[in-house]
C-alpha positions as CSV (number, residue, x, y, z in Angstrom):
1,M,0.0,0.0,0.0
2,A,1.2,3.6,-0.5
3,A,2.8,5.6,2.3
4,G,0.1,7.2,4.4
5,L,-2.7,5.1,3.0
6,P,-4.6,3.6,5.9
7,P,-5.6,-0.1,5.8
8,P,-8.8,-1.1,4.3
9,L,-11.8,-2.2,6.2
10,P,-11.9,-5.9,7.2
11,E,-14.5,-6.6,4.5
12,S,-12.9,-6.6,1.1
13,F,-14.4,-5.3,-2.0
14,S,-13.4,-6.0,-5.7
15,V,-14.5,-2.6,-7.3
16,A,-16.4,0.5,-6.3
17,E,-20.1,0.3,-6.9
18,E,-21.7,1.5,-10.2
19,R,-22.7,5.1,-10.1
20,S,-23.1,8.3,-12.2
21,G,-22.9,11.9,-11.2
22,H,-20.2,11.2,-8.6
23,C,-16.9,13.1,-7.7
24,A,-13.3,11.7,-8.2
25,V,-9.9,13.0,-7.8
26,V,-6.3,11.7,-7.9
27,D,-3.8,12.6,-5.1
28,G,-0.5,10.8,-5.0
29,N,-0.9,7.1,-6.0
30,C,-4.7,7.0,-5.3
31,L,-8.0,7.7,-7.1
32,Y,-10.6,8.7,-4.6
33,V,-14.4,8.4,-5.4
34,W,-17.3,9.9,-3.5
35,G,-21.1,10.2,-4.0
36,G,-23.3,9.9,-7.1
37,Y,-26.4,7.9,-7.6
38,V,-27.6,4.7,-9.1
39,S,-31.1,3.5,-10.3
40,I,-32.9,0.8,-8.4
41,E,-36.3,-0.3,-9.7
42,E,-36.8,3.0,-11.7
43,N,-35.9,5.0,-8.5
44,E,-32.8,7.4,-8.1
45,V,-30.9,6.3,-5.1
46,Y,-28.2,8.5,-3.8
47,L,-25.0,6.5,-2.6
48,P,-24.0,6.6,1.0
49,N,-22.4,10.0,2.1
50,D,-20.0,8.3,4.4
51,E,-18.2,6.0,2.0
52,L,-14.9,6.9,0.2
53,W,-13.8,4.5,-2.3
54,I,-9.9,4.3,-2.9
55,Y,-8.3,2.8,-6.0
56,E,-4.6,2.2,-5.5
57,I,-3.0,2.9,-8.9
58,D,0.1,0.7,-8.7
59,S,-1.6,-2.4,-7.3
60,G,-5.0,-2.0,-9.0
61,L,-6.9,-2.7,-6.0
62,W,-9.9,-1.0,-4.5
63,S,-10.9,-0.4,-0.8
64,M,-13.8,1.3,0.9
65,H,-13.3,3.5,4.0
66,L,-15.9,5.0,6.2
67,M,-15.9,8.7,6.7
68,E,-16.8,10.9,9.8
69,G,-17.3,14.4,10.8
70,E,-19.8,17.0,9.2
71,L,-20.9,14.8,6.4
72,P,-22.3,16.4,3.2
73,P,-25.7,15.1,2.1
74,S,-25.8,12.2,-0.2
75,M,-25.9,13.9,-3.6
76,S,-25.2,13.7,-7.3
77,G,-24.0,16.6,-9.6
78,S,-21.5,17.9,-6.9
79,C,-18.3,19.5,-8.0
80,G,-15.2,17.8,-6.5
81,A,-11.7,19.3,-6.8
82,C,-8.3,18.3,-5.1
83,L,-6.0,21.0,-3.8
84,R,-3.0,20.2,-1.6
85,G,-4.2,16.9,-0.5
86,K,-7.7,18.1,0.3
87,L,-10.9,17.1,-1.5
88,Y,-13.3,20.1,-1.7
89,L,-16.9,19.4,-2.6
90,F,-19.3,22.1,-3.6
91,G,-22.9,22.1,-4.8
92,G,-25.0,19.2,-5.8
93,C,-28.5,17.9,-5.7
94,D,-30.5,15.5,-3.5
95,D,-34.1,14.8,-2.7
96,K,-34.4,18.1,-0.9
97,G,-33.2,20.2,-3.7
98,Y,-29.9,22.0,-4.7
99,S,-27.0,22.9,-2.4
100,N,-24.4,25.6,-2.2
101,G,-22.5,24.1,0.8
102,L,-18.7,23.8,0.7
103,Y,-17.0,20.9,2.4
104,Y,-13.6,19.4,2.4
105,V,-11.7,16.2,3.8
106,N,-8.0,15.8,4.2
107,L,-7.1,12.8,1.9
108,R,-3.6,12.5,3.4
109,T,-4.6,11.3,6.8
110,R,-2.3,9.0,8.7
111,N,-4.6,7.7,11.4
112,G,-7.1,5.9,9.0
113,T,-9.8,8.6,9.7
114,Y,-11.4,10.6,6.9
115,L,-13.0,13.5,8.5
116,W,-15.4,15.8,6.6
117,K,-15.6,19.5,7.6
118,K,-18.2,22.0,6.4
119,I,-16.7,25.5,5.8
120,T,-19.0,28.0,7.5
121,D,-16.8,30.7,8.7
122,F,-16.0,32.2,5.3
123,K,-15.9,35.7,4.1
124,G,-18.1,36.8,1.2
125,Q,-21.1,35.5,-0.6
126,P,-21.2,31.9,-2.0
127,P,-22.8,31.1,-5.3
128,T,-26.6,30.3,-5.4
129,P,-27.5,26.6,-5.0
130,R,-26.7,24.5,-8.2
131,D,-25.4,21.2,-9.5
132,K,-23.7,20.0,-12.7
133,L,-21.1,23.0,-12.4
134,A,-17.4,22.7,-13.2
135,C,-14.2,24.0,-11.5
136,W,-10.8,25.3,-12.2
137,V,-8.1,24.8,-9.5
138,Y,-5.5,27.7,-9.8
139,K,-3.1,29.4,-7.2
140,D,-4.9,28.0,-4.2
141,R,-8.2,29.1,-5.5
142,L,-11.3,27.1,-6.5
143,I,-12.9,28.9,-9.4
144,Y,-16.4,27.7,-10.2
145,F,-18.3,28.3,-13.6
146,G,-21.8,27.6,-14.6
147,G,-24.4,25.0,-13.3
148,Y,-28.0,24.4,-13.2
149,G,-30.0,25.6,-10.1
150,C,-32.4,28.0,-8.5
151,R,-32.6,31.6,-7.7
152,K,-35.0,34.0,-6.1
153,Q,-36.6,36.7,-8.1
154,S,-34.4,39.3,-6.5
155,E,-31.3,37.3,-7.6
156,L,-32.2,37.2,-11.2
157,N,-29.6,38.9,-13.6
158,D,-28.0,38.4,-17.1
159,C,-25.8,35.5,-16.0
160,F,-29.0,33.3,-15.5
161,E,-31.1,31.6,-18.2
162,V,-34.5,30.8,-16.9
163,H,-35.9,27.3,-17.4
164,D,-38.9,27.1,-15.1
165,A,-40.4,29.1,-12.2
166,F,-42.5,28.4,-9.1
167,W,-44.5,31.6,-8.9
168,E,-45.9,31.2,-5.4
169,G,-42.4,31.3,-3.8
170,Q,-40.9,33.4,-6.6
171,V,-38.2,30.7,-7.2
172,F,-36.7,30.3,-10.6
173,W,-34.7,27.3,-12.1
174,G,-32.3,27.7,-14.9
175,W,-28.7,27.7,-16.1
176,H,-25.8,29.9,-15.1
177,N,-22.6,31.4,-16.6
178,D,-21.3,33.3,-13.6
179,V,-17.8,32.9,-12.1
180,H,-17.3,32.4,-8.4
181,V,-13.9,32.1,-6.5
182,F,-13.2,30.6,-3.2
183,D,-9.8,31.5,-1.9
184,T,-8.7,28.6,0.3
185,T,-5.9,30.7,2.0
186,L,-8.2,33.6,3.0
187,Q,-11.4,31.4,3.4
188,A,-13.1,33.9,1.3
189,W,-15.8,33.9,-1.6
190,Y,-15.8,36.6,-4.1
191,Q,-17.0,37.2,-7.7
192,P,-14.2,38.5,-10.1
193,T,-14.9,41.5,-12.3
194,I,-14.8,40.2,-15.8
195,K,-12.8,43.0,-17.5
196,Q,-13.1,42.0,-21.2
197,G,-14.4,39.4,-23.6
198,V,-17.6,37.7,-24.3
199,P,-18.5,35.0,-21.8
200,P,-20.0,31.6,-22.9
201,Q,-23.7,31.1,-22.8
202,P,-25.2,29.9,-19.4
203,R,-24.8,26.2,-19.3
204,A,-24.6,23.1,-17.1
205,A,-23.1,19.5,-17.5
206,H,-20.2,21.1,-19.2
207,A,-16.4,20.4,-18.7
208,C,-13.5,22.5,-17.4
209,A,-9.8,22.1,-17.3
210,V,-6.7,24.4,-16.7
211,L,-3.7,24.8,-18.9
212,G,-1.2,27.4,-17.6
213,N,-3.2,30.4,-16.5
214,K,-6.1,29.7,-18.8
215,G,-9.3,27.9,-17.7
216,F,-10.9,26.2,-20.7
217,V,-14.7,25.3,-20.9
218,F,-16.2,22.9,-23.5
219,G,-19.8,22.2,-24.3
220,G,-22.6,21.7,-22.0
221,R,-26.4,22.2,-22.2
222,V,-28.8,25.2,-22.0
223,L,-32.5,24.7,-22.7
224,Q,-32.7,22.0,-25.3
225,T,-29.5,22.8,-27.0
226,R,-26.2,21.0,-26.4
227,M,-23.1,22.8,-27.5
228,N,-19.6,22.1,-28.9
229,D,-17.9,25.5,-28.3
230,L,-14.6,26.1,-26.7
231,H,-13.8,29.1,-24.5
232,S,-11.0,30.1,-22.2
233,L,-10.7,32.5,-19.3
234,N,-7.4,34.1,-18.2
235,L,-7.3,33.4,-14.6
236,D,-5.0,36.2,-13.9
237,T,-6.6,39.0,-15.8
238,W,-10.2,37.7,-15.8
239,V,-10.6,38.2,-19.7
240,W,-12.7,35.8,-21.7
241,S,-11.5,34.7,-25.0
242,G,-14.9,34.4,-26.7
243,Q,-15.5,31.3,-28.7
244,I,-12.3,30.0,-30.0
245,C,-12.4,29.3,-33.7
246,T,-10.4,26.0,-33.9
247,N,-8.7,24.6,-37.1
248,G,-10.0,21.6,-38.9
249,E,-12.5,19.1,-37.6
250,K,-14.1,19.4,-34.1
251,P,-16.0,17.2,-31.8
252,R,-19.8,17.1,-32.0
253,D,-22.0,19.0,-29.5
254,R,-22.4,17.2,-26.1
255,S,-23.2,17.5,-22.4
256,W,-22.0,15.2,-19.4
257,H,-18.6,14.8,-21.0
258,T,-15.2,15.2,-19.3
259,L,-12.2,17.5,-20.3
260,T,-8.7,16.6,-18.8
261,S,-5.7,18.7,-18.9
262,L,-2.5,16.9,-19.8
263,A,1.2,17.7,-19.0
264,D,2.2,18.5,-22.7
265,G,-0.3,21.5,-23.1
266,K,-3.2,19.4,-24.5
267,L,-6.7,18.7,-23.4
268,F,-8.3,15.2,-23.5
269,L,-12.0,15.2,-24.3
270,Y,-14.1,12.0,-23.6
271,G,-17.7,10.8,-24.0
272,G,-20.9,12.5,-23.2
273,L,-24.4,12.8,-24.6
274,S,-25.1,14.3,-28.0
275,S,-27.8,16.6,-29.1
276,D,-29.7,13.6,-30.6
277,N,-29.4,11.7,-27.3
278,V,-26.7,9.3,-28.3
279,P,-24.2,8.2,-25.7
280,L,-20.7,9.0,-26.9
281,S,-17.4,7.0,-26.7
282,D,-15.3,9.1,-28.9
283,G,-12.0,10.8,-27.6
284,W,-10.3,14.0,-28.8
285,M,-7.2,15.8,-28.2
286,Y,-6.9,19.5,-28.4
287,G,-3.6,21.2,-28.7
288,V,-3.2,24.8,-27.7
289,A,-0.1,25.4,-29.9
290,T,-1.9,24.2,-33.1
291,N,-5.5,25.3,-32.0
292,E,-6.6,22.0,-33.3
293,W,-8.7,19.1,-32.4
294,K,-7.7,15.6,-33.3
295,Q,-9.8,12.6,-32.8
296,L,-8.1,9.5,-31.3
297,A,-8.9,6.7,-33.7
298,Y,-7.4,4.0,-31.5
299,L,-9.8,4.3,-28.7
300,P,-12.6,1.6,-28.5
301,Q,-15.9,2.7,-29.7
302,S,-18.0,0.2,-27.7
303,R,-17.4,1.9,-24.3
304,P,-19.9,5.0,-24.2
305,R,-19.9,7.0,-21.1
306,L,-21.8,10.1,-19.7
307,W,-21.8,11.7,-16.4
308,H,-18.6,9.9,-15.6
309,T,-15.3,11.3,-14.1
310,A,-11.9,11.5,-15.6
311,C,-8.6,12.1,-13.7
312,L,-5.0,12.3,-14.8
313,G,-2.8,9.7,-13.3
314,K,0.9,9.9,-12.3
315,E,2.0,8.4,-15.7
316,G,-0.1,10.6,-17.9
317,E,-2.9,8.1,-18.1
318,V,-6.5,9.2,-17.9
319,M,-8.7,7.2,-15.6
320,V,-12.3,7.2,-16.5
321,F,-14.5,5.8,-13.8
322,G,-18.3,5.2,-13.6
323,G,-20.9,7.0,-15.5
324,S,-23.6,5.7,-17.6
325,K,-23.6,4.0,-21.0
326,D,-27.3,4.8,-21.7
327,D,-29.2,8.1,-22.2
328,L,-30.2,9.0,-18.5
329,H,-33.2,10.8,-19.6
330,F,-34.9,7.7,-21.2
331,L,-33.1,4.6,-20.0
332,D,-31.6,5.1,-16.6
333,T,-30.3,1.6,-16.0
334,G,-26.8,1.7,-17.6
335,H,-24.6,2.9,-14.6
336,C,-21.0,1.5,-14.8
337,S,-18.5,0.5,-12.2
338,D,-15.5,-0.3,-14.5
339,L,-12.3,1.9,-14.7
340,L,-11.2,2.8,-18.2
341,I,-7.6,3.7,-18.6
342,F,-6.5,5.8,-21.6
343,Q,-2.8,6.2,-22.1
344,T,-1.8,9.5,-23.5
345,Q,2.0,9.2,-23.5
346,P,4.5,6.3,-23.3
347,Y,4.6,4.2,-20.1
348,S,7.7,4.4,-18.0
349,L,9.7,1.1,-17.5
350,F,8.2,1.0,-14.0
351,S,4.7,1.2,-15.3
352,L,5.4,-1.6,-17.8
353,D,6.6,-3.7,-14.9
354,C,3.3,-3.0,-13.0
355,I,1.5,-4.0,-16.0
356,A,3.4,-7.2,-16.5
357,K,2.9,-8.1,-12.8
358,N,-0.9,-7.6,-13.0
359,T,-1.8,-9.1,-16.3
360,V,-4.9,-10.9,-15.0
361,L,-6.4,-7.7,-13.8
362,L,-5.4,-5.7,-16.9
363,E,-6.0,-8.4,-19.5
364,S,-8.8,-6.6,-21.3
365,Q,-6.8,-3.4,-21.6
366,I,-3.3,-4.5,-22.6
367,S,-4.3,-4.7,-26.1
368,W,-5.1,-1.0,-26.2
369,L,-1.4,-0.1,-25.9
370,P,0.4,1.2,-29.0
371,S,2.2,-1.5,-31.0
372,R,5.6,-0.5,-29.9
373,L,4.8,-0.5,-26.2
374,L,2.7,-3.8,-26.7
375,E,5.9,-5.4,-27.7
376,E,7.7,-4.1,-24.7
377,A,5.0,-5.0,-22.4
378,A,4.9,-8.6,-23.9
379,D,8.7,-8.9,-23.1
380,K,8.0,-7.7,-19.5
381,I,5.1,-10.2,-19.2
382,T,7.2,-13.1,-20.3
383,F,10.0,-12.1,-17.9
384,W,7.7,-11.9,-14.8
385,A,5.9,-15.0,-15.8
386,A,9.3,-16.8,-15.7
387,V,10.1,-15.2,-12.5
388,N,6.7,-16.3,-10.9
389,Y,7.2,-19.9,-12.4
390,R,10.7,-20.2,-10.7
391,Q,9.3,-18.8,-7.3
392,E,6.3,-21.2,-7.4
393,K,8.6,-24.1,-8.3
394,K,11.0,-23.4,-5.6
395,A,8.2,-23.0,-3.1
396,K,6.7,-26.2,-4.1
397,E,10.2,-28.1,-3.8
398,E,10.8,-26.5,-0.4
399,G,7.3,-27.7,0.6
400,Q,8.0,-31.3,-0.5
401,E,11.3,-31.3,1.4
402,Q,9.6,-30.2,4.6
403,I,7.1,-33.1,4.2
404,Q,9.8,-35.7,3.7
405,V,11.6,-34.4,6.8
406,S,8.5,-34.5,8.9
């Protein structure tokens, strides 16, 4: 187990439960998963708020740990972000409505206890309640954009697209395109003054990622429209780019997708739900230097995912967990529990050793490696198979000798 990772519960689990609308982050050698929902007999059931699922990247093993403290409600559509070893959780939706609570838990605990804390002693005004928003992490700040939620009539403004209204209580539901910042050092909320540029339309179920000092946002839904536009916000000067006119082919419109920043100045887009309600399994790479999208033809087309999570691992791999393979609006039964791993740069020799040692666990994914790496992996697999054979043979001979002596 990784240093600092507490032992799992006595009861062992093979994999985290299926779910959609959950949160996932990577810190160190582990992927952490919280929340979301599943469908049981046509009912939406929110997963327990006191369970944290941990996937150890090197061993490929899952464990579940119970959480304590000021637990968030069981929710879906919350926005999770990791900053300095802490998982921050904002927003979400449950049976009682939308949330604008902010919670955090220290993932680097050394006593085996994961303790939630609700941040209540903050300065400033938090965003209105909402879910399906997205976040950029930059310079100890959590920068939230968009989402679907509710506002009072007195809170209506140009950053809100009305969808429905409850006139008796003067409550309005709709989509946002406002930007809110939580400074984790000052424990303060504030809305930055957007100095220039045209902001994206209000939206929810979009995806955000940071490259350098720019926060990118792609796609999402407003009213009955799903989009495929790309925008960026300068997180130092608060200037919007306007819609970025990219070169060549570009991904189709979608919501409930993911956008992951890579180490080489690129963005990885995966999955989602299209405007014609088709679950998507395509992957695209956007390069800032070329201002161009390229579809990744080698990805399997039989693994559609929407409302999943995607996190960058320590070897440049993108780990996609959970989500649904069906259109959640019409057939809410296709929630997934498998972990898809997409390699975006060559594995190190250390990683190839890990693959070779875990061929049974990774059997279905080894064939996805590029041909050159597949040859190297095959050599490693042969080597470790021989090592295991010799070790097993030696142990068997020693066992027989002990039987003869006794």
